[in-house]
Amino acid sequence: MSELGVGRPTKRRAGAAVGGLPVADSRPVLDGDAVLGSRCTVCRYPTTQQGLPWCPVCYEATEPDRFARTGKVWSSTVVAIPVGTRRPPFGLAYLDLDDGPRVLVHLAEPAVLEPGARLEITGTDDGDLVATRMEQ
Amino acid sequence: MEQAMLWGVGTSAYGRFPDQRVESLAWTAVAEAVRDADIRPDAIDAIIVGSVFGPPGVATRIQRGLGISSVPMWTIENACASGTSAYHEAVEAVRLGRFKCVLVLGVDQMSTLFSGAIVPEATDPEGASSLPLPGLYALQAQRYVSEFGVTPEQLAAIAVKNKSNGMDNPRAQLRDTVPTIQEVLDSRMIADPLTFLQCCPTSDGAGAAIVGGDRGNPDDLRIEASAMVSGALWDQRSEDVWGFASVARAAQKAYAQAGRSPQEIDVLEVHDAFTIGEILTLEALGIAPRGKGAELAPSGHTTRDGVQPVNPSGGLLSRGHPLGATGMAQLAEIAWQLRGQAGARQVDRHRVGLVETMGGGAAGMDGNACVVTILSAQA
């Protein structure tokens, strides 16, 4: 009998990163000097989600918007285990963009940063947003 | 409104059982619950199953061995709260008079799906960015630590407490040794500040319960409250760490239903998938004020001989975490505690118990779902 679970599809969509089939990419998109997303036309709620039926806060219409690449760390960590094709250690942070949503970013340097630290999204790595600490 | 009662509970052992069938795990739990409730299987008039990774049609595949045919039956997936979400639906159905006796089952077999940590969901923005669940909890922990100054030793104390409790739980997955606080901190880092011994293992297992109306049996446990909430937006407007608000919402509903305050709860089983989870959950449940949850374990408040024992079973950190089964395992432990049947794990004061299960991981929401239920012994 072959080893259980090996070489068989599983219920979880693993995505191409761990050898599964590719899936639609839901990550925020960096477009030059801005992170793409949408904003409510009435309450101005910003989000990186695309194709929303309405504003999830006030139910009014949303329109595409562009958000600053800079913001403040909400929290950060360094992951010490491999995840998909990512090899440890790698740093992750929730970053509150200056005029926009909270986004998950990879840190250019794996280190725990204090909340409030200023970061700038400087690029992407295989579709992940990558942020770098800004000079004080 | 009918009074819903817990008639019986049962579980499998918890561990890695890749050679067992999913059905076998479930049947073990169901058989014990049916015996415990002292009913014939044909008294069951509905089946509700909670499972995250079960095969398609898992409920039917389990049903075919039970001889309980043609009754309404369905499967619920609410992440780690799948089992207790199924239980919640059973409670609501009995309360409304829809069914008289419902079999609730939670089951998952993770060892045949994952060789290590759970692979993040690739369709989710956070999952696609390689955020593993311990990473999400680590982000909670880092924010919480910066706000409230929690020490690494306070975090590690949760693991020591729960792993000590788990030594007396013959069904727990991990019960070789109790680590010291230093050993917890020295175990390999998973996601800073969470070390290996602060993370629950992935597991296989099942838990079952029989929920029915008041049949006049003094051994049945009174279900004083069952509350389930789904997630709400967790985003740049949120001052609370991820997951906190969903537990608080469910807790408020449950306390209101039961007419009880947090101080009236004698014993709790809460979702300690990671050490920080127990701290945040106990604050969200009102067992400790904001920022004080980390003091509960070191002070002895939540130890088995403390004022309000938390996770006397050993929690997820010892028992393991077969997602769909976890809530039912928690429920079974509280049932045994309230009836005085918990053996070496038995806590002194055991009239009122609480179970909390929070399932999450979908980016941008404060949880997929949270269930809080409060039960009491009649005697």
Coordinates of C-alpha atoms in Angstrom, one line a residue:
Chain A
M1 CA 0.0 0.0 0.0
S2 CA 1.3 3.4 -0.9
E3 CA 1.9 5.9 1.8
L4 CA -1.4 7.5 2.8
G5 CA -1.9 11.0 1.5
V6 CA 1.2 11.1 -0.7
G7 CA 0.7 12.1 -4.3
R8 CA -3.1 12.4 -3.8
P9 CA -5.1 15.6 -4.1
T10 CA -6.4 16.8 -0.8
K11 CA -9.4 18.8 0.1
R12 CA -7.4 21.9 0.9
R13 CA -6.5 24.0 -2.2
A14 CA -2.8 24.3 -1.6
G15 CA -2.1 26.5 -4.7
A16 CA 0.9 26.4 -6.9
A17 CA 3.2 27.4 -4.1
V18 CA 3.1 23.9 -2.6
G19 CA 2.6 21.9 -5.7
G20 CA -1.2 22.3 -6.2
L21 CA -3.0 23.9 -9.1
P22 CA -2.8 27.6 -9.4
V23 CA -5.7 29.7 -7.9
A24 CA -6.8 33.2 -8.5
D25 CA -4.5 35.6 -6.8
S26 CA -6.3 37.5 -4.0
R27 CA -3.3 39.5 -2.8
P28 CA -3.1 43.3 -2.9
V29 CA -1.4 44.6 -6.0
L30 CA 1.4 47.1 -6.1
D31 CA 1.2 49.4 -9.1
G32 CA 4.3 51.6 -9.3
D33 CA 3.9 54.2 -6.5
A34 CA 0.6 52.9 -5.1
V35 CA -1.2 49.9 -3.7
L36 CA -4.4 49.2 -5.7
G37 CA -7.8 48.8 -4.0
S38 CA -11.2 50.4 -3.7
R39 CA -12.8 53.1 -1.6
C40 CA -16.4 53.8 -0.7
T41 CA -17.8 56.8 -2.5
V42 CA -19.8 57.9 0.6
C43 CA -18.0 56.8 3.8
R44 CA -14.6 56.7 2.2
Y45 CA -13.8 53.2 3.7
P46 CA -10.7 51.9 2.0
T47 CA -10.0 48.2 1.2
T48 CA -7.7 46.2 -1.0
Q49 CA -10.5 43.9 -1.9
Q50 CA -11.6 44.1 -5.5
G51 CA -15.0 43.5 -7.1
L52 CA -17.1 44.1 -4.0
P53 CA -20.9 44.2 -4.4
W54 CA -21.0 47.3 -2.2
C55 CA -19.1 49.0 0.7
P56 CA -18.9 46.4 3.5
V57 CA -19.3 49.2 6.0
C58 CA -22.2 51.4 4.7
Y59 CA -23.4 49.4 1.6
E60 CA -22.9 52.4 -0.8
A61 CA -21.0 52.1 -4.0
T62 CA -17.2 51.7 -4.1
E63 CA -14.8 53.0 -6.8
P64 CA -11.2 51.9 -7.6
D65 CA -8.5 53.8 -5.6
R66 CA -4.8 54.0 -5.1
F67 CA -3.2 54.0 -1.7
A68 CA 0.1 55.3 -0.4
R69 CA 2.9 52.8 -0.2
T70 CA 3.9 54.1 3.2
G71 CA 2.4 53.4 6.6
K72 CA 2.8 52.3 10.2
V73 CA 3.4 48.8 11.6
W74 CA 0.4 47.4 13.5
S75 CA 2.2 44.2 14.5
S76 CA 5.0 42.1 13.1
T77 CA 6.6 38.7 13.6
V78 CA 9.4 36.5 12.2
V79 CA 8.2 33.1 11.0
A80 CA 10.8 30.4 11.6
I81 CA 9.1 27.5 9.8
P82 CA 8.9 26.9 6.0
V83 CA 5.5 27.8 4.5
G84 CA 4.9 26.8 0.9
T85 CA 7.9 27.9 -1.0
R86 CA 9.0 30.4 1.6
R87 CA 12.1 29.4 3.5
P88 CA 12.6 30.7 7.1
P89 CA 13.3 33.0 8.6
F90 CA 11.0 35.5 7.0
G91 CA 9.4 38.6 8.5
L92 CA 5.7 39.5 8.2
A93 CA 3.9 42.7 9.3
Y94 CA 0.5 44.1 9.3
L95 CA 1.0 47.6 7.9
D96 CA -1.7 50.4 8.2
L97 CA -1.2 52.4 5.0
D98 CA -1.3 56.1 5.6
D99 CA -4.5 56.7 3.7
G100 CA -5.7 53.2 3.3
P101 CA -6.2 49.7 4.5
R102 CA -4.3 47.4 6.7
V103 CA -2.2 45.0 4.5
L104 CA 0.0 42.1 5.2
V105 CA 3.6 42.7 4.0
H106 CA 6.8 40.7 3.9
L107 CA 9.7 42.5 5.6
A108 CA 12.8 43.0 3.6
E109 CA 14.8 42.2 6.7
P110 CA 13.4 39.5 9.0
A111 CA 13.1 41.3 12.4
V112 CA 10.3 42.1 14.8
L113 CA 9.5 45.8 14.5
E114 CA 7.8 47.9 17.2
P115 CA 4.2 48.9 16.4
G116 CA 4.2 52.4 14.9
A117 CA 7.5 51.9 13.0
R118 CA 7.3 53.5 9.5
L119 CA 7.6 51.2 6.6
E120 CA 7.5 51.7 2.8
I121 CA 6.4 49.1 0.4
T122 CA 9.3 48.9 -2.0
G123 CA 8.4 46.1 -4.3
T124 CA 7.0 42.6 -4.5
D125 CA 8.4 39.1 -4.3
D126 CA 6.5 36.6 -6.3
G127 CA 3.3 38.7 -5.8
D128 CA 3.8 39.3 -2.0
L129 CA 4.2 42.9 -1.0
V130 CA 7.6 43.6 0.4
A131 CA 8.2 46.5 2.8
T132 CA 11.4 48.2 4.1
R133 CA 11.9 50.3 7.2
M134 CA 12.0 54.0 6.4
E135 CA 14.8 56.2 7.7
Q136 CA 13.8 58.2 10.7
Chain B
M1 CA -39.1 27.5 24.0
E2 CA -37.9 24.0 25.1
Q3 CA -35.1 23.6 27.6
A4 CA -32.2 22.0 25.7
M5 CA -30.2 19.5 27.7
L6 CA -26.9 17.6 27.1
W7 CA -27.8 13.9 27.4
G8 CA -24.4 12.4 26.7
V9 CA -20.9 12.8 25.3
G10 CA -18.2 10.6 23.8
T11 CA -14.9 11.0 22.1
S12 CA -12.2 9.0 20.4
A13 CA -8.6 9.2 21.6
Y14 CA -6.7 12.1 20.1
G15 CA -3.4 11.7 18.2
R16 CA -2.1 10.8 14.8
F17 CA -4.0 7.8 13.5
P18 CA -3.4 7.8 9.7
D19 CA -4.2 4.1 9.5
Q20 CA -7.7 4.5 10.9
R21 CA -10.7 5.5 8.8
V22 CA -12.4 8.8 9.4
E23 CA -15.6 6.7 10.1
S24 CA -13.9 4.6 12.7
L25 CA -12.9 7.7 14.7
A26 CA -16.4 9.0 14.5
W27 CA -18.1 5.7 15.4
T28 CA -16.0 5.4 18.5
A29 CA -17.2 8.8 19.7
V30 CA -20.8 8.2 18.7
A31 CA -21.0 4.8 20.4
E32 CA -19.7 6.3 23.7
A33 CA -22.1 9.2 23.5
V34 CA -25.1 7.0 22.8
R35 CA -24.2 4.7 25.7
D36 CA -23.6 7.8 27.9
A37 CA -27.0 9.2 27.0
D38 CA -28.6 5.8 27.6
I39 CA -30.6 5.9 24.4
R40 CA -31.2 3.5 21.5
P41 CA -29.7 4.8 18.2
D42 CA -33.2 5.0 16.7
A43 CA -34.2 7.7 19.2
I44 CA -32.0 10.1 17.2
D45 CA -34.1 12.2 14.9
A46 CA -31.4 14.4 13.3
I47 CA -27.6 14.3 12.8
I48 CA -25.4 17.4 12.6
V49 CA -21.7 17.0 11.8
G50 CA -18.9 19.6 12.1
S51 CA -15.8 19.0 10.0
V52 CA -13.3 21.1 8.2
F53 CA -11.2 18.6 6.3
G54 CA -13.6 15.6 6.2
P55 CA -14.1 14.0 2.8
P56 CA -17.1 15.1 0.8
G57 CA -20.2 13.4 2.2
V58 CA -18.4 12.7 5.5
A59 CA -21.7 12.7 7.4
T60 CA -23.2 10.1 5.2
R61 CA -20.1 7.9 5.2
I62 CA -20.3 7.9 9.0
Q63 CA -24.1 7.5 9.0
R64 CA -24.0 4.2 7.0
G65 CA -22.5 2.4 9.9
L66 CA -25.0 3.7 12.4
G67 CA -28.3 2.4 11.1
I68 CA -29.9 5.8 11.7
S69 CA -31.6 6.3 8.3
S70 CA -33.5 9.0 6.6
V71 CA -33.3 11.6 9.4
P72 CA -32.4 15.2 8.5
M73 CA -28.6 15.4 8.4
W74 CA -26.1 18.0 7.5
T75 CA -22.5 19.1 7.8
I76 CA -21.2 22.5 9.1
E77 CA -17.8 24.0 8.4
N78 CA -16.8 26.9 10.6
A79 CA -13.0 26.4 11.0
C80 CA -12.0 25.4 14.5
A81 CA -15.6 26.1 15.7
S82 CA -17.1 23.5 13.3
G83 CA -18.0 21.0 16.1
T84 CA -19.5 23.6 18.4
S85 CA -21.3 25.2 15.5
A86 CA -22.9 21.9 14.9
Y87 CA -23.7 21.6 18.6
H88 CA -25.2 25.1 18.5
E89 CA -27.5 24.2 15.7
A90 CA -28.7 21.2 17.6
V91 CA -29.4 23.2 20.7
E92 CA -31.3 25.8 18.7
A93 CA -33.3 23.0 16.9
V94 CA -34.2 21.4 20.2
R95 CA -35.1 24.7 21.8
L96 CA -37.5 25.4 18.9
G97 CA -39.1 22.0 19.1
R98 CA -37.8 20.9 15.7
F99 CA -36.1 17.8 17.0
K100 CA -36.3 15.8 20.2
C101 CA -32.9 14.1 20.1
V102 CA -30.0 15.2 18.0
L103 CA -26.7 13.5 17.4
V104 CA -23.9 16.1 17.1
L105 CA -20.5 14.9 15.8
G106 CA -17.2 16.7 15.2
V107 CA -14.5 14.9 13.3
D108 CA -11.3 15.5 11.4
Q109 CA -8.3 13.4 10.4
M110 CA -5.4 15.8 9.7
S111 CA -2.5 13.4 9.7
T112 CA -3.4 12.2 6.2
L113 CA -3.6 15.7 4.8
F114 CA -0.6 17.6 6.4
S115 CA 2.8 16.4 7.3
G116 CA 3.6 19.5 9.4
A117 CA 1.8 22.7 10.0
I118 CA -1.5 23.3 8.2
V119 CA -0.9 24.7 4.7
P120 CA -2.4 28.2 4.5
E121 CA -5.4 28.6 2.3
A122 CA -4.1 29.7 -1.1
T123 CA -7.3 31.5 -2.1
D124 CA -7.0 33.9 0.8
P125 CA -4.8 37.0 0.6
E126 CA -3.0 36.1 3.8
G127 CA -2.7 32.5 2.9
A128 CA -1.3 33.3 -0.5
S129 CA 1.3 35.5 1.3
S130 CA 2.5 32.5 3.3
L131 CA 1.0 33.6 6.6
P132 CA 0.7 30.3 8.6
L133 CA -1.8 30.2 11.6
P134 CA 1.0 30.3 14.2
G135 CA 2.1 33.5 12.3
L136 CA -1.3 35.0 12.7
Y137 CA -1.3 34.2 16.4
A138 CA 2.2 35.6 16.7
L139 CA 1.1 38.9 15.2
Q140 CA -1.6 38.9 17.9
A141 CA 0.9 38.2 20.5
Q142 CA 3.5 40.8 19.4
R143 CA 0.8 43.5 19.4
Y144 CA -0.6 42.4 22.7
V145 CA 2.9 42.2 24.2
S146 CA 3.7 45.8 23.1
E147 CA 0.5 47.1 24.5
F148 CA 0.4 45.3 27.9
G149 CA 4.0 44.2 28.5
V150 CA 3.4 40.5 28.8
T151 CA 6.6 38.6 29.6
P152 CA 7.7 35.5 27.7
E153 CA 7.4 33.6 31.0
Q154 CA 3.8 34.5 31.3
L155 CA 3.1 33.2 27.8
A156 CA 5.0 30.0 28.6
A157 CA 3.1 29.5 31.8
I158 CA 0.0 28.7 29.8
A159 CA 1.8 25.8 28.1
V160 CA 3.1 24.5 31.4
K161 CA -0.3 24.7 33.1
N162 CA -2.2 23.0 30.2
K163 CA 0.5 20.3 29.6
S164 CA 0.5 19.5 33.3
N165 CA -3.3 19.0 33.2
G166 CA -3.0 16.9 30.0
M167 CA -0.8 14.4 31.9
D168 CA -4.0 13.2 33.6
N169 CA -6.0 13.0 30.4
P170 CA -5.7 9.5 28.9
R171 CA -7.2 10.7 25.6
A172 CA -4.7 13.5 25.1
Q173 CA -2.1 13.4 22.3
L174 CA 0.8 14.8 24.2
R175 CA 1.4 13.5 27.7
D176 CA 5.1 12.4 27.9
T177 CA 6.5 15.1 30.1
V178 CA 5.6 18.4 31.5
P179 CA 8.1 21.1 30.3
T180 CA 9.4 23.8 32.6
I181 CA 8.8 27.4 31.6
Q182 CA 12.4 27.6 30.5
E183 CA 12.0 24.4 28.3
V184 CA 9.0 26.0 26.7
L185 CA 10.9 29.1 25.9
D186 CA 14.0 27.1 24.7
S187 CA 12.0 25.0 22.3
R188 CA 12.5 25.9 18.7
M189 CA 10.9 29.1 17.5
I190 CA 7.9 28.7 15.2
A191 CA 6.8 32.4 14.8
D192 CA 8.2 34.9 17.2
P193 CA 7.3 34.9 20.2
L194 CA 5.6 31.5 19.9
T195 CA 7.9 28.5 20.4
F196 CA 7.1 24.9 19.5
L197 CA 5.7 24.0 22.9
Q198 CA 3.3 27.0 22.7
C199 CA 1.6 25.5 19.6
C200 CA -1.0 22.7 19.6
P201 CA -0.3 19.7 17.5
T202 CA -2.3 18.8 14.4
S203 CA -4.4 15.7 15.2
D204 CA -6.9 13.2 14.4
G205 CA -10.0 12.6 16.4
A206 CA -13.8 12.8 16.9
G207 CA -16.2 14.0 19.6
A208 CA -19.9 13.4 19.8
A209 CA -22.8 14.6 21.9
I210 CA -26.5 13.8 22.3
V211 CA -28.6 17.0 22.7
G212 CA -32.3 16.7 23.6
G213 CA -35.1 18.2 25.6
D214 CA -35.7 17.9 29.3
R215 CA -36.6 14.2 29.9
G216 CA -36.4 14.5 33.6
N217 CA -33.1 12.8 34.0
P218 CA -31.1 14.3 36.8
D219 CA -27.8 13.4 35.1
D220 CA -28.5 15.5 32.1
L221 CA -26.8 18.8 32.0
R222 CA -28.8 22.0 31.6
I223 CA -27.7 24.1 28.5
E224 CA -28.1 27.5 30.0
A225 CA -26.7 29.3 26.9
S226 CA -25.4 28.6 23.5
A227 CA -24.3 31.6 21.4
M228 CA -22.7 31.6 18.0
V229 CA -21.4 34.5 16.0
S230 CA -19.7 34.8 12.7
G231 CA -16.8 37.1 12.0
A232 CA -16.9 40.9 11.5
L233 CA -14.4 43.0 9.6
W234 CA -11.0 43.2 11.2
D235 CA -9.1 46.0 9.6
Q236 CA -7.3 49.3 10.0
R237 CA -10.2 50.6 12.3
S238 CA -9.7 47.7 14.7
E239 CA -8.0 48.5 18.1
D240 CA -8.4 44.9 19.3
V241 CA -6.1 42.3 18.1
W242 CA -7.4 39.8 15.6
G243 CA -10.0 37.5 16.9
F244 CA -10.7 39.2 20.2
A245 CA -13.9 40.9 19.3
S246 CA -15.6 37.8 18.0
V247 CA -15.1 36.0 21.2
A248 CA -16.3 39.0 23.2
R249 CA -19.5 39.2 21.1
A250 CA -20.3 35.5 21.6
A251 CA -19.5 35.7 25.3
Q252 CA -21.8 38.7 25.8
K253 CA -24.7 36.8 24.2
A254 CA -24.0 33.7 26.2
Y255 CA -23.9 35.5 29.5
A256 CA -27.1 37.4 28.7
Q257 CA -28.9 34.1 27.8
A258 CA -27.7 32.4 31.0
G259 CA -28.2 35.4 33.2
R260 CA -24.7 34.8 34.6
S261 CA -21.6 36.8 35.1
P262 CA -18.1 35.6 34.3
Q263 CA -17.3 35.2 38.0
E264 CA -20.1 32.6 38.3
I265 CA -18.3 30.2 35.9
D266 CA -16.6 27.3 37.9
V267 CA -14.6 25.6 35.1
L268 CA -13.8 26.5 31.5
E269 CA -12.5 24.8 28.3
V270 CA -11.3 27.5 25.9
H271 CA -9.5 27.6 22.6
D272 CA -5.8 27.5 23.4
A273 CA -4.5 26.5 19.9
F274 CA -1.5 28.8 20.9
T275 CA -0.6 30.2 24.3
I276 CA -1.6 33.7 23.5
G277 CA -5.1 32.4 22.5
E278 CA -5.9 31.4 26.1
I279 CA -4.8 34.8 27.4
L280 CA -6.9 36.8 24.9
T281 CA -9.9 34.5 25.2
L282 CA -10.1 34.8 29.0
E283 CA -10.0 38.6 28.7
A284 CA -12.7 38.5 26.0
L285 CA -14.8 36.2 28.2
G286 CA -14.4 38.7 31.1
I287 CA -12.5 36.3 33.3
A288 CA -9.7 38.9 33.5
P289 CA -9.7 42.7 32.8
R290 CA -8.1 43.8 29.5
G291 CA -4.3 43.5 29.8
K292 CA -4.5 41.2 32.9
G293 CA -5.1 37.9 31.2
A294 CA -1.5 36.9 31.3
E295 CA -1.5 37.0 35.1
L296 CA -4.2 34.3 35.5
A297 CA -2.0 31.2 35.0
P298 CA 1.1 32.3 36.9
S299 CA -1.1 33.4 39.8
G300 CA -2.8 30.1 40.0
H301 CA -6.3 31.4 39.2
T302 CA -6.7 29.1 36.2
T303 CA -4.9 26.1 37.5
R304 CA -6.8 23.0 38.3
D305 CA -6.9 23.8 42.0
G306 CA -7.5 27.5 41.3
V307 CA -10.5 29.7 41.6
Q308 CA -11.5 29.2 37.9
P309 CA -9.7 26.2 36.3
V310 CA -9.2 26.7 32.6
N311 CA -8.6 23.7 30.3
P312 CA -8.4 21.0 33.0
S313 CA -8.3 18.5 30.1
G314 CA -4.9 19.9 29.0
G315 CA -6.6 22.0 26.3
L316 CA -5.6 21.9 22.6
L317 CA -2.0 22.3 23.7
S318 CA -2.1 18.7 25.1
R319 CA -5.1 17.1 23.6
G320 CA -4.3 18.1 20.1
H321 CA -6.5 19.9 17.6
P322 CA -8.5 17.9 15.1
L323 CA -10.3 21.0 14.0
G324 CA -13.9 19.8 13.6
A325 CA -13.6 17.6 16.7
T326 CA -12.1 20.1 19.1
G327 CA -15.3 21.8 20.2
M328 CA -16.9 18.5 20.9
A329 CA -13.8 17.4 22.9
Q330 CA -14.1 20.6 25.0
L331 CA -17.8 19.9 25.5
A332 CA -17.1 16.4 26.6
E333 CA -14.6 17.5 29.2
I334 CA -17.0 20.1 30.6
A335 CA -19.7 17.4 30.8
W336 CA -17.4 15.1 32.7
Q337 CA -16.3 17.9 35.0
L338 CA -19.9 19.0 35.8
R339 CA -20.9 15.4 36.5
G340 CA -17.9 14.8 38.7
Q341 CA -16.6 12.1 36.4
A342 CA -13.2 13.7 35.4
G343 CA -11.1 11.4 37.6
A344 CA -7.7 12.7 38.3
R345 CA -8.5 15.9 36.4
Q346 CA -11.6 16.6 38.5
V347 CA -11.9 20.2 39.8
D348 CA -13.5 21.0 43.1
R349 CA -16.1 23.5 42.2
H350 CA -18.0 22.2 39.2
R351 CA -21.6 23.3 39.0
V352 CA -21.3 25.8 36.1
G353 CA -19.1 25.2 33.1
L354 CA -18.3 27.2 29.9
V355 CA -16.9 26.1 26.5
E356 CA -15.5 28.6 24.0
T357 CA -14.3 27.7 20.5
M358 CA -13.1 30.3 18.1
G359 CA -12.3 29.4 14.5
G360 CA -10.5 31.7 12.2
G361 CA -7.9 32.4 9.7
A362 CA -9.8 34.2 6.9
A363 CA -8.0 37.4 6.2
G364 CA -9.6 40.6 7.2
M365 CA -12.3 39.1 9.5
D366 CA -12.0 38.8 13.2
G367 CA -12.8 35.1 13.0
N368 CA -14.8 32.7 10.9
A369 CA -17.1 31.9 13.9
C370 CA -17.1 31.7 17.6
V371 CA -19.3 29.6 19.9
V372 CA -19.7 30.0 23.6
T373 CA -22.0 27.7 25.6
I374 CA -22.7 27.6 29.3
L375 CA -23.9 24.4 31.0
S376 CA -24.8 23.5 34.6
A377 CA -25.3 20.4 36.6
Q378 CA -28.8 20.0 38.0
A379 CA -27.8 18.5 41.3

